[in-house]
Amino acid sequence: MGGFFGAALKKDCVIDLFYGTDYNSHLGTKRGGMATYNETDGFIRSIHSLENTYFRTKFEGVLPRFRGNYGIGVISDNDSQPIVVNTHLGRFGIVTVAKIQNIKELEKEMLDQHVHFAETSSGDTNPTELVATLINEGEDFADGIRQAQLKIKGSCSMILLTPDGLIAARDKLGRTPIVIGKKDDGYAVTSETTAFPNLDYKPVRDLGPGEIVKITPDGITVLKEPLKEMQICSFLWVYYGFPTSTYEGINVEDARNKSGELMGKRDTTAIDCACGIPDSGVGMALGYANGKGVPYQRCVSKYTPTWPRSFTPSNQEMRDLVAKMKLIPNRELLNGKRVVFCDDSIVRGTQLKDNVRLFYEYGAKEVHIRIACPPLIYGCPFIGFTSSKSDMELLTRRIIAELEGDPDKNLEAYARTGSQEYNKLVEKMAEHFGLSSLKFSTIEDLVESIGMPKCKICTHCFDGSSHF
Amino acid sequence: MGGFFGAALKKDCVIDLFYGTDYNSHLGTKRGGMATYNETDGFIRSIHSLENTYFRTKFEGVLPRFRGNYGIGVISDNDSQPIVVNTHLGRFGIVTVAKIQNIKELEKEMLDQHVHFAETSSGDTNPTELVATLINEGEDFADGIRQAQLKIKGSCSMILLTPDGLIAARDKLGRTPIVIGKKDDGYAVTSETTAFPNLDYKPVRDLGPGEIVKITPDGITVLKEPLKEMQICSFLWVYYGFPTSTYEGINVEDARNKSGELMGKRDTTAIDCACGIPDSGVGMALGYANGKGVPYQRCVSKYTPTWPRSFTPSNQEMRDLVAKMKLIPNRELLNGKRVVFCDDSIVRGTQLKDNVRLFYEYGAKEVHIRIACPPLIYGCPFIGFTSSKSDMELLTRRIIAELEGDPDKNLEAYARTGSQEYNKLVEKMAEHFGLSSLKFSTIEDLVESIGMPKCKICTHCFDGSSHF
Amino acid sequence: MGGFFGAALKKDCVIDLFYGTDYNSHLGTKRGGMATYNETDGFIRSIHSLENTYFRTKFEGVLPRFRGNYGIGVISDNDSQPIVVNTHLGRFGIVTVAKIQNIKELEKEMLDQHVHFAETSSGDTNPTELVATLINEGEDFADGIRQAQLKIKGSCSMILLTPDGLIAARDKLGRTPIVIGKKDDGYAVTSETTAFPNLDYKPVRDLGPGEIVKITPDGITVLKEPLKEMQICSFLWVYYGFPTSTYEGINVEDARNKSGELMGKRDTTAIDCACGIPDSGVGMALGYANGKGVPYQRCVSKYTPTWPRSFTPSNQEMRDLVAKMKLIPNRELLNGKRVVFCDDSIVRGTQLKDNVRLFYEYGAKEVHIRIACPPLIYGCPFIGFTSSKSDMELLTRRIIAELEGDPDKNLEAYARTGSQEYNKLVEKMAEHFGLSSLKFSTIEDLVESIGMPKCKICTHCFDGSSHF
Amino acid sequence: MGGFFGAALKKDCVIDLFYGTDYNSHLGTKRGGMATYNETDGFIRSIHSLENTYFRTKFEGVLPRFRGNYGIGVISDNDSQPIVVNTHLGRFGIVTVAKIQNIKELEKEMLDQHVHFAETSSGDTNPTELVATLINEGEDFADGIRQAQLKIKGSCSMILLTPDGLIAARDKLGRTPIVIGKKDDGYAVTSETTAFPNLDYKPVRDLGPGEIVKITPDGITVLKEPLKEMQICSFLWVYYGFPTSTYEGINVEDARNKSGELMGKRDTTAIDCACGIPDSGVGMALGYANGKGVPYQRCVSKYTPTWPRSFTPSNQEMRDLVAKMKLIPNRELLNGKRVVFCDDSIVRGTQLKDNVRLFYEYGAKEVHIRIACPPLIYGCPFIGFTSSKSDMELLTRRIIAELEGDPDKNLEAYARTGSQEYNKLVEKMAEHFGLSSLKFSTIEDLVESIGMPKCKICTHCFDGSSHF
């Protein structure tokens, strides 16, 4: 997905920018970048690969290079950012959290107008540079951004760094969040409010869908009013968000606790203890233990001292190795126990399968899995969390293909909680993992634990409901 | 403290050595090192600073340089290791987990015999090189090691890498652990059994105090029998050990859960939820929540994606900054609540003070602290965990100085649970932090939760009981 | 100035590209870059700063990343190159040797058409990116390049890397050279023919002024015929060129030897020996010694083992330090001698002044200076060799200002060899340096030693004669 | 060979140490090191590999770490230096220029006394550490150094860094030089006087053979008087020395000029011009051109901008590649000419063979070679310049083996200038290279051009005359 942070202060913003961007690190694994501006030093920009080490490690050495009252930073899951360009609108920097489905068409459209793109090492057009060229078509920033928002299929939130201040623009359907914070010296915008407490910002408000605002140390000016419709991603609460973050006033850990508690209360399976699969399963499992009235026990630990990240490497083999090495079973706690393990979701199921085998090997008597969301039936075209080339990477589709002879058949039925097809699918998944039992949260419970009207939440990956 | 790992296999041991050493990373923050040996390549050795990044990050680039059936690796809290030396006993490599109180006397003794020491950047003698020169005084390895064990005041466990296999020798009083593991291809030794599951080793046994063994892929030969007395450090379970590690058959997380449960059962304070201060307070808090019958809630989260370590930097200012930046309060969960926070221990109390202030600022109605061990009254001369220059860095002594006009007065009374002095001390500490309530575990509960006879456990820092 | 190299081979061209580009290293000091293309790997590109170390040192580590039959490389004196862009003409890479006087106007023209520029760290438009956008205006490559050539004031030679082969285009007035070489596997193009012998290329021909050719491993196709007029820079022979290079069939060392010989033959000053100020004065001094019939002696040596480059750092203070440290006087050879030192030219004269002082200090009885070209009266607007902000950095102008009260007065007279003003100027310069005698080559001798018609050679910096 | 530099000043010596050591760079290619001392900062030490870049490049980044009035620096051809050790004599640093033939015996002697050696990556004992342990046997520094001098077979000059000043000790037979220089702030010692002019030192005197002196900013104190005998290496003037260096009052370039002039005057071969093979053949060739009365022409140039060093890499394949790439023939100057090329010596002859082939390929009509010293018949056991594993790497021996069926037969005869065997050997060598003619300097001319009595100069490699 990716995350960003921007600050516009009366004094130098570099320290806030550095830590504020770092607090978005769990949202991306490929590249990190920062850009600052002030009148005397102009634009200063730096981008580093994050594939081998952390944002902070890479940037603390170059911090003294930066200077500015205004700054933007980004943790990117793919492209190099920030882009800084010179255009007829003046010079500006830009960071995006975006998934552009129609990038090929937009690229062609621009090339035909004799626009050029700087080439990336991967040979593909840099999506953030494309967004910059779309904005460059407009008569002014607000006009250009609104045009870009409307042309892009998928999602795109952004922050621009200009000599006059920041311009923040949330995705037209609000699929990804932007929250504004305030302190004495000015304002910040962020994907994750986790960035606020230690930098002394108080949250002010979330931008509305499609809303475009200008941010200076003196205040917020609305350039374009928010649009009506919202389709914020439910996976922010299920998986992406850090526990201490809050979007649309709803805290991530709180939603996870609630979802676990709802499930624990209704679950009649006889068990000895509950345990979250670190990190994203912990919030749910704590709620579950509480709802069910069993102890929470750390039957498996993540070796956080050196394996902190959950989503790290981009190549599958390394991902498997990391998955294997970072989780450490605790024989003394597993031995002879009936354990419920909670996890956020099942995509391919590769890691979960290894984990389950390990739990049995280390003495677990029964292994039960509880999942914080419904089965993933549809790939995500909006923010790309499944990062899969095809829907067939989803375990559900591979099982449906087996059952129906066609992975795309009868999907609606499989997506309906409690249908015959749904039950069959879950049964096959439990078999696949060799589980004592397997249960998924329902869409209803998920929506209830988030607490917003269903029509405002994107649940496309579970029920195919969402629209572009 | 530091931790080490060694392997003696029928095949190349580099991968096991790399991951096995890495799994000791939570025990040290300064330097990491690895050395391998085989007949054709001889000794290969590399040392890197760990002050800016992780062992794995630093060593994965140089892994192809290493080759060998035998290898040793170390995470060191101070000196550069492994040392590789050429002596009349032949060439050997050595890693230690040691705190040598009488290093100056031993150094002088050796210099007077025209022994020389390679100088370190810090200007001090490298303790591991000193141990190597002490061993070099012996007629053979076992003789030299036993002499070194007897001469050293403090503690010293070690692994030697020789062309004939590894030699492991535990501290003469077993203050720090060494555990042997076995797999099809041979044997490993480690400070932390957390290194075993993912590398497919099964734990075989702990070395006894002072025991010296030779390890080849074919088996373990005892060179010197274990000594009678044991004084294993109780802080291994309170603070140092990773939750999945087990020493003397006793699991770290299990001991922490029990200690928390004992306290939770007896605690009559009215509260809404319990929360561990990450990471070392979590095991206790889970037990406490269970014993007390309240939900465990993550009212504060550590930003693990980039702030994984708990003990990182060596300079105080950076340590304070890290302490501030890595913990993130969750306003939604704190707001209006009466919360028990569990932590491992109170040394200076600087970070705890900041944390408590933060909890109140983010809405907590009451903040109660429960500590997994008794108050720290005496500095540790054995493994140096307090890393303090003087006992006056202990918050307890500063309060005793205030109460008695002398920081060293009446210590026995202050160390006795439930004495008038003890109660006064705890009351003053609670005031110091501004707490709703503060309770410490008792020595009796600590010993019970570990489950070994008190005479085998070092509790010097609580009661001054231990001997050299 | 900068230099470039390109290769189009039937087999992988990376090794040729690496060494071929390196052999242009004396032409620039800021940045080096390489890009390759083949069908399976697409475009691969890398750019490194050369301010601290050499092209080869920086690139040999990344060589394994490159693969391709076609490649371009550059040693740049300012901007980051190669640029790789995606345009309506397709993807292409580009390197330039250029000085664009009207860059601000061209930039504005492009911005007004909603073209954007990626920002550089310096805040200025990257000249090579500007050239790419000018080409992008054309209907095809040849058309776009010819338009760019005609729009640019100053000079611009370039090589493009396309999926179909290289396209090389020499500056419209041939101010900087491009030479084609051939070997069994294909073709190369280079600024410096010094790149050819060790890579087994035989020189084929120089491109004509403004000529545009397409180069594949199978041959050379002319896309645009050469233009009529030529104004090749005479400083290529005086200063820039490596001794073994040849442009328009005229060898650099040979021209230098001839120029020295002409001067030596006519010089009646009584001296003991001649010596070149390393490196660019050596070729002339060898000719001079020969013409004059005195021994050549190395009275001063450059410490080549670690101070190899003559033009290194961009900041003046460092340049002065380097100038001081790299030249080492030889007291034994200087002591009591009357020595002629030859140098290429006098710009600011700072280093020469220090050198002369040193020669006297180390015992020289008389110090005579002979310069390979006439006094520099006019700054260079075409290839920017004086790299000065203003003409006032020229020692000649500072002296003219002193003599005339106006640095711009009477320039024509000062530029005329043998005029009263010329003689006065040379006399003042000799005084400035404290010389026993000072003589400059005449334009006539310079033109004669090069051996081309004067109308084809740019001598603007000496006589202000050249046109745009 | 290696070279070193030391300074003892009233003010900080770091800048002098940095440049002074760098000016010894032509003497070694493996590692560089520096150590400083002052009372407040103690010993500071750093060592870097020089295999990929220069001393200055490696050390300028770490310069701010150093501080001290006293310092030593070294360019080493093999071992890591400086060593800093703690001993009964106190702490000291040490650098050496040494070749220890009996290192294995000395190592065993020390090991038997329970002395230990820190292991190097190569698995061999570090010679400089061995020297330090030998010194540590003495009752004081002078005593320990003199014992070390007497025990070592081969050669060993050294500088010690102690809290009380530097101690410099020249090899017992003066095989390698040490020269003292003075400036206002104190003293310096160096292997190469080239280090003095730009750092404002005036040469004071050479140390005598075996002489040991103490150096403080206030003066020089002789600790042990010089020994009688001297055997300074003649190759210092032939090959090692930088042209501007002077040992025993005799300048390197001057000796080379004389040697060339002597040969040129007597040479009756008809030729067009003379040219030195860069760099070490240039001094001789300039003298030759002068003696012979022909022009000196640069028919071949070294690409100094990036291939500055003549002796670089340690592995043979890379050495061959470098040899090929760095020299660039100048077709325009070679074409149709009869050229004398001068070179310092012929060891294996590999590079010369390639060069000669190249000269013919680029048009030379005749290629004549003149060598600055007699044929190398005996390997060097004293300073190891041939760096060969066996004498059979010498081209002379391979030819003798061919002629005699035994490489060790009749060596005395082959070493005698003008003998039948000598003439046959030179004839075969000329054939081997395909030369028009080949001539070597005679021992008599070599000694005359140096200008010291033959009994003081080591000519072992030519005539086997020297003693240990």
CSV table of N, CA, C and O in Angstrom, one decimal, chain B residues 301-348:
chain,number,residue,atom,x,y,z
B,301,SER,N,1.6,0.5,22.4
B,301,SER,CA,2.2,-0.4,21.5
B,301,SER,C,3.7,0.0,21.2
B,301,SER,O,3.9,1.2,21.2
B,302,LYS,N,4.5,-0.9,21.0
B,302,LYS,CA,5.9,-0.5,20.5
B,302,LYS,C,5.8,-0.5,19.0
B,302,LYS,O,5.3,-1.4,18.4
B,303,TYR,N,6.5,0.5,18.4
B,303,TYR,CA,6.5,0.6,17.0
B,303,TYR,C,7.5,-0.4,16.4
B,303,TYR,O,8.6,0.0,16.0
B,304,THR,N,7.2,-1.7,16.5
B,304,THR,CA,8.1,-2.7,16.1
B,304,THR,C,8.6,-2.6,14.7
B,304,THR,O,9.7,-3.1,14.4
B,305,PRO,N,7.8,-2.1,13.7
B,305,PRO,CA,8.4,-2.1,12.4
B,305,PRO,C,9.8,-1.5,12.2
B,305,PRO,O,10.6,-1.9,11.4
B,306,THR,N,10.1,-0.5,13.0
B,306,THR,CA,11.4,0.0,13.0
B,306,THR,C,12.1,0.3,14.3
B,306,THR,O,13.2,0.7,14.3
B,307,TRP,N,11.4,0.1,15.4
B,307,TRP,CA,12.1,0.2,16.7
B,307,TRP,C,12.0,-1.1,17.5
B,307,TRP,O,11.5,-1.2,18.6
B,308,PRO,N,12.6,-2.1,16.9
B,308,PRO,CA,12.4,-3.4,17.4
B,308,PRO,C,13.1,-3.7,18.8
B,308,PRO,O,12.6,-4.4,19.6
B,309,ARG,N,14.3,-3.1,19.0
B,309,ARG,CA,15.0,-3.5,20.2
B,309,ARG,C,14.6,-2.8,21.4
B,309,ARG,O,14.3,-1.6,21.3
B,310,SER,N,14.8,-3.4,22.5
B,310,SER,CA,14.4,-2.7,23.7
B,310,SER,C,15.6,-2.0,24.4
B,310,SER,O,15.5,-1.1,25.2
B,311,PHE,N,16.8,-2.4,24.1
B,311,PHE,CA,18.0,-1.9,24.9
B,311,PHE,C,19.0,-1.1,24.1
B,311,PHE,O,20.1,-0.8,24.6
B,312,THR,N,18.7,-0.8,22.9
B,312,THR,CA,19.6,-0.3,21.9
B,312,THR,C,20.8,0.6,22.4
B,312,THR,O,21.8,0.1,22.7
B,313,PRO,N,20.7,1.9,22.3
B,313,PRO,CA,21.9,2.7,22.2
B,313,PRO,C,22.6,2.8,23.5
B,313,PRO,O,22.0,2.7,24.6
B,314,SER,N,23.9,3.0,23.4
B,314,SER,CA,24.8,3.0,24.6
B,314,SER,C,24.8,4.4,25.3
B,314,SER,O,25.1,4.6,26.4
B,315,ASN,N,24.5,5.5,24.5
B,315,ASN,CA,24.5,6.8,25.1
B,315,ASN,C,23.2,7.2,25.6
B,315,ASN,O,22.1,6.9,25.1
B,316,GLN,N,23.2,7.8,26.8
B,316,GLN,CA,21.9,8.0,27.5
B,316,GLN,C,20.9,8.9,26.8
B,316,GLN,O,19.7,8.6,26.8
B,317,GLU,N,21.4,9.9,26.1
B,317,GLU,CA,20.5,10.8,25.4
B,317,GLU,C,19.7,10.1,24.3
B,317,GLU,O,18.5,10.2,24.2
B,318,MET,N,20.5,9.3,23.5
B,318,MET,CA,19.8,8.6,22.5
B,318,MET,C,18.9,7.5,23.1
B,318,MET,O,17.8,7.3,22.5
B,319,ARG,N,19.3,7.0,24.2
B,319,ARG,CA,18.4,6.0,24.8
B,319,ARG,C,17.1,6.6,25.3
B,319,ARG,O,16.0,6.0,25.1
B,320,ASP,N,17.2,7.8,25.7
B,320,ASP,CA,16.0,8.5,26.1
B,320,ASP,C,15.1,8.8,24.9
B,320,ASP,O,13.9,8.6,25.0
B,321,LEU,N,15.7,9.2,23.8
B,321,LEU,CA,14.9,9.5,22.6
B,321,LEU,C,14.3,8.3,22.1
B,321,LEU,O,13.1,8.3,21.8
B,322,VAL,N,15.0,7.2,22.1
B,322,VAL,CA,14.5,5.9,21.6
B,322,VAL,C,13.3,5.5,22.5
B,322,VAL,O,12.2,5.1,22.0
B,323,ALA,N,13.5,5.7,23.8
B,323,ALA,CA,12.4,5.3,24.7
B,323,ALA,C,11.2,6.1,24.4
B,323,ALA,O,10.1,5.6,24.4
B,324,LYS,N,11.3,7.4,24.2
B,324,LYS,CA,10.2,8.2,23.9
B,324,LYS,C,9.5,7.8,22.5
B,324,LYS,O,8.3,7.8,22.4
B,325,MET,N,10.3,7.6,21.5
B,325,MET,CA,9.8,7.4,20.2
B,325,MET,C,9.2,6.1,19.9
B,325,MET,O,8.3,5.9,19.1
B,326,LYS,N,9.7,5.0,20.6
B,326,LYS,CA,9.2,3.7,20.2
B,326,LYS,C,7.9,3.3,20.8
B,326,LYS,O,7.2,2.5,20.2
B,327,LEU,N,7.5,3.9,21.9
B,327,LEU,CA,6.2,3.5,22.6
B,327,LEU,C,5.1,4.5,22.1
B,327,LEU,O,5.3,5.7,22.2
B,328,ILE,N,4.0,3.9,21.7
B,328,ILE,CA,2.9,4.8,21.2
B,328,ILE,C,1.7,4.5,22.0
B,328,ILE,O,1.2,3.4,22.0
B,329,PRO,N,1.2,5.6,22.7
B,329,PRO,CA,0.0,5.4,23.5
B,329,PRO,C,-1.2,5.3,22.6
B,329,PRO,O,-1.3,5.9,21.6
B,330,ASN,N,-2.2,4.5,23.1
B,330,ASN,CA,-3.5,4.4,22.3
B,330,ASN,C,-4.6,5.1,23.1
B,330,ASN,O,-5.2,4.5,24.0
B,331,ARG,N,-4.8,6.3,22.7
B,331,ARG,CA,-5.8,7.2,23.4
B,331,ARG,C,-7.1,6.5,23.6
B,331,ARG,O,-7.7,6.5,24.6
B,332,GLU,N,-7.6,5.8,22.5
B,332,GLU,CA,-8.9,5.2,22.5
B,332,GLU,C,-9.0,4.1,23.6
B,332,GLU,O,-10.1,3.9,24.2
B,333,LEU,N,-7.9,3.4,23.9
B,333,LEU,CA,-8.0,2.4,24.9
B,333,LEU,C,-7.6,2.9,26.3
B,333,LEU,O,-8.0,2.3,27.3
B,334,LEU,N,-6.9,4.0,26.4
B,334,LEU,CA,-6.5,4.5,27.7
B,334,LEU,C,-7.6,5.4,28.3
B,334,LEU,O,-7.8,5.4,29.5
B,335,ASN,N,-8.4,6.0,27.4
B,335,ASN,CA,-9.2,7.1,27.9
B,335,ASN,C,-10.2,6.6,29.0
B,335,ASN,O,-11.1,5.8,28.7
B,336,GLY,N,-10.1,7.2,30.2
B,336,GLY,CA,-11.0,7.0,31.3
B,336,GLY,C,-10.8,5.6,32.0
B,336,GLY,O,-11.7,5.3,32.8
B,337,LYS,N,-9.7,4.9,31.7
B,337,LYS,CA,-9.6,3.6,32.2
B,337,LYS,C,-8.7,3.6,33.5
B,337,LYS,O,-7.8,4.4,33.6
B,338,ARG,N,-8.9,2.6,34.3
B,338,ARG,CA,-8.0,2.3,35.4
B,338,ARG,C,-7.1,1.1,34.9
B,338,ARG,O,-7.6,0.0,34.8
B,339,VAL,N,-5.8,1.3,34.7
B,339,VAL,CA,-5.0,0.3,34.0
B,339,VAL,C,-3.9,-0.1,34.9
B,339,VAL,O,-3.2,0.7,35.5
B,340,VAL,N,-3.6,-1.4,34.9
B,340,VAL,CA,-2.4,-2.0,35.5
B,340,VAL,C,-1.4,-2.2,34.4
B,340,VAL,O,-1.7,-2.9,33.4
B,341,PHE,N,-0.2,-1.5,34.5
B,341,PHE,CA,0.9,-1.8,33.6
B,341,PHE,C,1.9,-2.6,34.3
B,341,PHE,O,2.3,-2.3,35.4
B,342,CYS,N,2.4,-3.7,33.6
B,342,CYS,CA,3.4,-4.5,34.2
B,342,CYS,C,4.7,-4.3,33.5
B,342,CYS,O,4.8,-4.1,32.3
B,343,ASP,N,5.8,-4.2,34.3
B,343,ASP,CA,7.2,-4.0,33.7
B,343,ASP,C,8.1,-5.0,34.4
B,343,ASP,O,7.8,-5.5,35.5
B,344,ASP,N,9.3,-5.2,33.8
B,344,ASP,CA,10.2,-6.2,34.4
B,344,ASP,C,10.9,-5.7,35.6
B,344,ASP,O,10.9,-6.4,36.6
B,345,SER,N,11.4,-4.5,35.6
B,345,SER,CA,12.1,-4.0,36.8
B,345,SER,C,12.2,-2.5,36.7
B,345,SER,O,11.9,-1.9,35.7
B,346,ILE,N,12.7,-1.9,37.8
B,346,ILE,CA,13.0,-0.4,37.8
B,346,ILE,C,14.4,-0.2,38.1
B,346,ILE,O,14.9,-0.6,39.2
B,347,VAL,N,15.2,0.3,37.2
B,347,VAL,CA,16.6,0.6,37.4
B,347,VAL,C,16.7,2.1,37.8
B,347,VAL,O,16.6,2.5,38.9
B,348,ARG,N,16.9,2.9,36.7
B,348,ARG,CA,16.9,4.4,37.0
B,348,ARG,C,15.5,4.9,37.1
B,348,ARG,O,15.2,5.9,37.7
